[in-house]
Amino acid sequence: MLKWAIIFAAIALVAGVFGFTGIAAGAAGIAKFLFVLFLVLFVAVVLIGLLGAKAISSK
C-alpha cells in the first residue's frame, strides 16, 4: 500500500511540473489517502503485535 502511495505522489509531482493541475490534485489526494490508510494499518498491526507478545509471555 505504501508503494501505491509513493506511485501516486510521483504522478502528482510529474503532473504538477507539466501543468496538469487537475490530474496533480487528484493524484495527490489519492496519495494522501493511501498514506494515511497505510499509517493507520501499520499502527494497528504494531499495537496488536505488542499486545499479542505480552499475552503470550505472561502465560
PDB file of N, CA and C in Angstrom:
ATOM      1  N   MET A   1       0.823  -1.191   0.000  1.00  0.00           N
ATOM      2  CA  MET A   1       0.000   0.000   0.000  1.00  0.00           C
ATOM      3  C   MET A   1       0.867   1.255   0.000  1.00  0.00           C
ATOM      4  N   LEU A   2       1.951   1.213   0.743  1.00  0.00           N
ATOM      5  CA  LEU A   2       2.867   2.356   0.734  1.00  0.00           C
ATOM      6  C   LEU A   2       3.449   2.548  -0.663  1.00  0.00           C
ATOM      7  N   LYS A   3       3.654   1.447  -1.365  1.00  0.00           N
ATOM      8  CA  LYS A   3       4.154   1.524  -2.743  1.00  0.00           C
ATOM      9  C   LYS A   3       3.205   2.336  -3.619  1.00  0.00           C
ATOM     10  N   TRP A   4       1.885   2.090  -3.476  1.00  0.00           N
ATOM     11  CA  TRP A   4       0.904   2.820  -4.279  1.00  0.00           C
ATOM     12  C   TRP A   4       0.852   4.294  -3.896  1.00  0.00           C
ATOM     13  N   ALA A   5       1.020   4.587  -2.604  1.00  0.00           N
ATOM     14  CA  ALA A   5       1.033   5.984  -2.169  1.00  0.00           C
ATOM     15  C   ALA A   5       2.217   6.716  -2.789  1.00  0.00           C
ATOM     16  N   ILE A   6       3.365   6.062  -2.845  1.00  0.00           N
ATOM     17  CA  ILE A   6       4.555   6.671  -3.452  1.00  0.00           C
ATOM     18  C   ILE A   6       4.360   6.850  -4.958  1.00  0.00           C
ATOM     19  N   ILE A   7       3.747   5.873  -5.602  1.00  0.00           N
ATOM     20  CA  ILE A   7       3.491   5.981  -7.050  1.00  0.00           C
ATOM     21  C   ILE A   7       2.571   7.157  -7.350  1.00  0.00           C
ATOM     22  N   PHE A   8       1.480   7.291  -6.584  1.00  0.00           N
ATOM     23  CA  PHE A   8       0.564   8.404  -6.823  1.00  0.00           C
ATOM     24  C   PHE A   8       1.202   9.747  -6.477  1.00  0.00           C
ATOM     25  N   ALA A   9       2.077   9.775  -5.474  1.00  0.00           N
ATOM     26  CA  ALA A   9       2.789  11.016  -5.155  1.00  0.00           C
ATOM     27  C   ALA A   9       3.715  11.399  -6.306  1.00  0.00           C
ATOM     28  N   ALA A  10       4.372  10.417  -6.905  1.00  0.00           N
ATOM     29  CA  ALA A  10       5.247  10.697  -8.052  1.00  0.00           C
ATOM     30  C   ALA A  10       4.430  11.187  -9.245  1.00  0.00           C
ATOM     31  N   ILE A  11       3.276  10.578  -9.475  1.00  0.00           N
ATOM     32  CA  ILE A  11       2.402  11.020 -10.565  1.00  0.00           C
ATOM     33  C   ILE A  11       1.978  12.469 -10.331  1.00  0.00           C
ATOM     34  N   ALA A  12       1.630  12.796  -9.079  1.00  0.00           N
ATOM     35  CA  ALA A  12       1.224  14.164  -8.748  1.00  0.00           C
ATOM     36  C   ALA A  12       2.358  15.151  -8.994  1.00  0.00           C
ATOM     37  N   LEU A  13       3.575  14.771  -8.628  1.00  0.00           N
ATOM     38  CA  LEU A  13       4.721  15.661  -8.847  1.00  0.00           C
ATOM     39  C   LEU A  13       4.984  15.886 -10.335  1.00  0.00           C
ATOM     40  N   VAL A  14       4.963  14.822 -11.113  1.00  0.00           N
ATOM     41  CA  VAL A  14       5.214  14.938 -12.553  1.00  0.00           C
ATOM     42  C   VAL A  14       4.102  15.744 -13.218  1.00  0.00           C
ATOM     43  N   ALA A  15       2.853  15.466 -12.857  1.00  0.00           N
ATOM     44  CA  ALA A  15       1.737  16.206 -13.445  1.00  0.00           C
ATOM     45  C   ALA A  15       1.791  17.680 -13.049  1.00  0.00           C
ATOM     46  N   GLY A  16       2.210  17.962 -11.817  1.00  0.00           N
ATOM     47  CA  GLY A  16       2.348  19.346 -11.377  1.00  0.00           C
ATOM     48  C   GLY A  16       3.421  20.092 -12.130  1.00  0.00           C
ATOM     49  N   VAL A  17       4.520  19.419 -12.415  1.00  0.00           N
ATOM     50  CA  VAL A  17       5.619  20.044 -13.163  1.00  0.00           C
ATOM     51  C   VAL A  17       5.170  20.404 -14.574  1.00  0.00           C
ATOM     52  N   PHE A  18       4.388  19.538 -15.183  1.00  0.00           N
ATOM     53  CA  PHE A  18       3.950  19.779 -16.557  1.00  0.00           C
ATOM     54  C   PHE A  18       2.671  20.623 -16.652  1.00  0.00           C
ATOM     55  N   GLY A  19       2.116  21.023 -15.510  1.00  0.00           N
ATOM     56  CA  GLY A  19       0.984  21.935 -15.502  1.00  0.00           C
ATOM     57  C   GLY A  19      -0.387  21.288 -15.556  1.00  0.00           C
ATOM     58  N   PHE A  20      -0.462  20.006 -15.366  1.00  0.00           N
ATOM     59  CA  PHE A  20      -1.761  19.323 -15.340  1.00  0.00           C
ATOM     60  C   PHE A  20      -2.308  19.385 -13.919  1.00  0.00           C
ATOM     61  N   THR A  21      -2.868  20.542 -13.549  1.00  0.00           N
ATOM     62  CA  THR A  21      -3.246  20.757 -12.149  1.00  0.00           C
ATOM     63  C   THR A  21      -4.365  19.841 -11.691  1.00  0.00           C
ATOM     64  N   GLY A  22      -5.328  19.533 -12.548  1.00  0.00           N
ATOM     65  CA  GLY A  22      -6.416  18.645 -12.148  1.00  0.00           C
ATOM     66  C   GLY A  22      -5.931  17.240 -11.843  1.00  0.00           C
ATOM     67  N   ILE A  23      -5.085  16.729 -12.711  1.00  0.00           N
ATOM     68  CA  ILE A  23      -4.524  15.389 -12.501  1.00  0.00           C
ATOM     69  C   ILE A  23      -3.617  15.385 -11.279  1.00  0.00           C
ATOM     70  N   ALA A  24      -2.829  16.449 -11.112  1.00  0.00           N
ATOM     71  CA  ALA A  24      -1.923  16.536  -9.973  1.00  0.00           C
ATOM     72  C   ALA A  24      -2.708  16.552  -8.661  1.00  0.00           C
ATOM     73  N   ALA A  25      -3.786  17.319  -8.620  1.00  0.00           N
ATOM     74  CA  ALA A  25      -4.596  17.393  -7.399  1.00  0.00           C
ATOM     75  C   ALA A  25      -5.251  16.050  -7.092  1.00  0.00           C
ATOM     76  N   GLY A  26      -5.755  15.382  -8.119  1.00  0.00           N
ATOM     77  CA  GLY A  26      -6.374  14.077  -7.912  1.00  0.00           C
ATOM     78  C   GLY A  26      -5.380  13.037  -7.425  1.00  0.00           C
ATOM     79  N   ALA A  27      -4.223  12.990  -8.056  1.00  0.00           N
ATOM     80  CA  ALA A  27      -3.200  12.017  -7.660  1.00  0.00           C
ATOM     81  C   ALA A  27      -2.667  12.324  -6.263  1.00  0.00           C
ATOM     82  N   ALA A  28      -2.530  13.601  -5.935  1.00  0.00           N
ATOM     83  CA  ALA A  28      -2.067  13.970  -4.594  1.00  0.00           C
ATOM     84  C   ALA A  28      -3.092  13.577  -3.543  1.00  0.00           C
ATOM     85  N   GLY A  29      -4.364  13.752  -3.850  1.00  0.00           N
ATOM     86  CA  GLY A  29      -5.416  13.345  -2.916  1.00  0.00           C
ATOM     87  C   GLY A  29      -5.405  11.850  -2.667  1.00  0.00           C
ATOM     88  N   ILE A  30      -5.245  11.083  -3.739  1.00  0.00           N
ATOM     89  CA  ILE A  30      -5.188   9.623  -3.602  1.00  0.00           C
ATOM     90  C   ILE A  30      -3.952   9.215  -2.800  1.00  0.00           C
ATOM     91  N   ALA A  31      -2.813   9.856  -3.071  1.00  0.00           N
ATOM     92  CA  ALA A  31      -1.583   9.534  -2.346  1.00  0.00           C
ATOM     93  C   ALA A  31      -1.736   9.836  -0.856  1.00  0.00           C
ATOM     94  N   LYS A  32      -2.352  10.955  -0.523  1.00  0.00           N
ATOM     95  CA  LYS A  32      -2.564  11.296   0.890  1.00  0.00           C
ATOM     96  C   LYS A  32      -3.466  10.268   1.564  1.00  0.00           C
ATOM     97  N   PHE A  33      -4.552   9.910   0.902  1.00  0.00           N
ATOM     98  CA  PHE A  33      -5.479   8.927   1.466  1.00  0.00           C
ATOM     99  C   PHE A  33      -4.787   7.586   1.697  1.00  0.00           C
ATOM    100  N   LEU A  34      -4.039   7.105   0.704  1.00  0.00           N
ATOM    101  CA  LEU A  34      -3.361   5.815   0.836  1.00  0.00           C
ATOM    102  C   LEU A  34      -2.294   5.858   1.922  1.00  0.00           C
ATOM    103  N   PHE A  35      -1.592   6.990   2.045  1.00  0.00           N
ATOM    104  CA  PHE A  35      -0.560   7.095   3.068  1.00  0.00           C
ATOM    105  C   PHE A  35      -1.174   7.057   4.462  1.00  0.00           C
ATOM    106  N   VAL A  36      -2.278   7.775   4.663  1.00  0.00           N
ATOM    107  CA  VAL A  36      -2.943   7.765   5.965  1.00  0.00           C
ATOM    108  C   VAL A  36      -3.479   6.372   6.268  1.00  0.00           C
ATOM    109  N   LEU A  37      -4.073   5.725   5.280  1.00  0.00           N
ATOM    110  CA  LEU A  37      -4.569   4.369   5.469  1.00  0.00           C
ATOM    111  C   LEU A  37      -3.432   3.416   5.838  1.00  0.00           C
ATOM    112  N   PHE A  38      -2.307   3.520   5.143  1.00  0.00           N
ATOM    113  CA  PHE A  38      -1.135   2.697   5.449  1.00  0.00           C
ATOM    114  C   PHE A  38      -0.652   2.958   6.872  1.00  0.00           C
ATOM    115  N   LEU A  39      -0.608   4.232   7.262  1.00  0.00           N
ATOM    116  CA  LEU A  39      -0.133   4.595   8.595  1.00  0.00           C
ATOM    117  C   LEU A  39      -1.040   4.024   9.683  1.00  0.00           C
ATOM    118  N   VAL A  40      -2.351   4.110   9.489  1.00  0.00           N
ATOM    119  CA  VAL A  40      -3.300   3.575  10.466  1.00  0.00           C
ATOM    120  C   VAL A  40      -3.157   2.058  10.567  1.00  0.00           C
ATOM    121  N   LEU A  41      -3.061   1.387   9.444  1.00  0.00           N
ATOM    122  CA  LEU A  41      -2.894  -0.072   9.466  1.00  0.00           C
ATOM    123  C   LEU A  41      -1.574  -0.475  10.121  1.00  0.00           C
ATOM    124  N   PHE A  42      -0.514   0.279   9.870  1.00  0.00           N
ATOM    125  CA  PHE A  42       0.790  -0.007  10.472  1.00  0.00           C
ATOM    126  C   PHE A  42       0.718   0.113  11.991  1.00  0.00           C
ATOM    127  N   VAL A  43       0.119   1.185  12.475  1.00  0.00           N
ATOM    128  CA  VAL A  43      -0.005   1.382  13.927  1.00  0.00           C
ATOM    129  C   VAL A  43      -0.859   0.276  14.538  1.00  0.00           C
ATOM    130  N   ALA A  44      -1.937  -0.100  13.871  1.00  0.00           N
ATOM    131  CA  ALA A  44      -2.798  -1.167  14.383  1.00  0.00           C
ATOM    132  C   ALA A  44      -2.039  -2.491  14.478  1.00  0.00           C
ATOM    133  N   VAL A  45      -1.268  -2.812  13.467  1.00  0.00           N
ATOM    134  CA  VAL A  45      -0.514  -4.069  13.471  1.00  0.00           C
ATOM    135  C   VAL A  45       0.561  -4.050  14.556  1.00  0.00           C
ATOM    136  N   VAL A  46       1.218  -2.919  14.737  1.00  0.00           N
ATOM    137  CA  VAL A  46       2.239  -2.814  15.787  1.00  0.00           C
ATOM    138  C   VAL A  46       1.595  -2.993  17.161  1.00  0.00           C
ATOM    139  N   LEU A  47       0.455  -2.345  17.399  1.00  0.00           N
ATOM    140  CA  LEU A  47      -0.219  -2.488  18.692  1.00  0.00           C
ATOM    141  C   LEU A  47      -0.692  -3.915  18.930  1.00  0.00           C
ATOM    142  N   ILE A  48      -1.251  -4.538  17.905  1.00  0.00           N
ATOM    143  CA  ILE A  48      -1.689  -5.930  18.038  1.00  0.00           C
ATOM    144  C   ILE A  48      -0.490  -6.832  18.309  1.00  0.00           C
ATOM    145  N   GLY A  49       0.615  -6.553  17.624  1.00  0.00           N
ATOM    146  CA  GLY A  49       1.820  -7.337  17.854  1.00  0.00           C
ATOM    147  C   GLY A  49       2.353  -7.198  19.279  1.00  0.00           C
ATOM    148  N   LEU A  50       2.350  -5.982  19.793  1.00  0.00           N
ATOM    149  CA  LEU A  50       2.832  -5.759  21.152  1.00  0.00           C
ATOM    150  C   LEU A  50       1.903  -6.386  22.184  1.00  0.00           C
ATOM    151  N   LEU A  51       0.606  -6.220  21.987  1.00  0.00           N
ATOM    152  CA  LEU A  51      -0.348  -6.810  22.923  1.00  0.00           C
ATOM    153  C   LEU A  51      -0.320  -8.325  22.843  1.00  0.00           C
ATOM    154  N   GLY A  52      -0.165  -8.858  21.643  1.00  0.00           N
ATOM    155  CA  GLY A  52      -0.085 -10.299  21.477  1.00  0.00           C
ATOM    156  C   GLY A  52       1.165 -10.881  22.127  1.00  0.00           C
ATOM    157  N   ALA A  53       2.279 -10.180  22.012  1.00  0.00           N
ATOM    158  CA  ALA A  53       3.532 -10.641  22.610  1.00  0.00           C
ATOM    159  C   ALA A  53       3.435 -10.629  24.130  1.00  0.00           C
ATOM    160  N   LYS A  54       2.770  -9.625  24.689  1.00  0.00           N
ATOM    161  CA  LYS A  54       2.597  -9.568  26.154  1.00  0.00           C
ATOM    162  C   LYS A  54       1.695 -10.688  26.628  1.00  0.00           C
ATOM    163  N   ALA A  55       0.650 -10.975  25.859  1.00  0.00           N
ATOM    164  CA  ALA A  55      -0.271 -12.035  26.256  1.00  0.00           C
ATOM    165  C   ALA A  55       0.422 -13.404  26.230  1.00  0.00           C
ATOM    166  N   ILE A  56       1.277 -13.622  25.272  1.00  0.00           N
ATOM    167  CA  ILE A  56       1.986 -14.903  25.166  1.00  0.00           C
ATOM    168  C   ILE A  56       3.031 -15.034  26.265  1.00  0.00           C
ATOM    169  N   SER A  57       3.760 -13.950  26.554  1.00  0.00           N
ATOM    170  CA  SER A  57       4.827 -14.021  27.548  1.00  0.00           C
ATOM    171  C   SER A  57       4.300 -14.093  28.971  1.00  0.00           C
ATOM    172  N   SER A  58       3.052 -13.669  29.217  1.00  0.00           N
ATOM    173  CA  SER A  58       2.512 -13.700  30.569  1.00  0.00           C
ATOM    174  C   SER A  58       1.983 -15.077  30.964  1.00  0.00           C
ATOM    175  N   LYS A  59       1.839 -15.994  30.009  1.00  0.00           N
ATOM    176  CA  LYS A  59       1.318 -17.340  30.312  1.00  0.00           C
ATOM    177  C   LYS A  59       2.370 -18.231  30.897  1.00  0.00           C
TER     178      LYS A  59
END
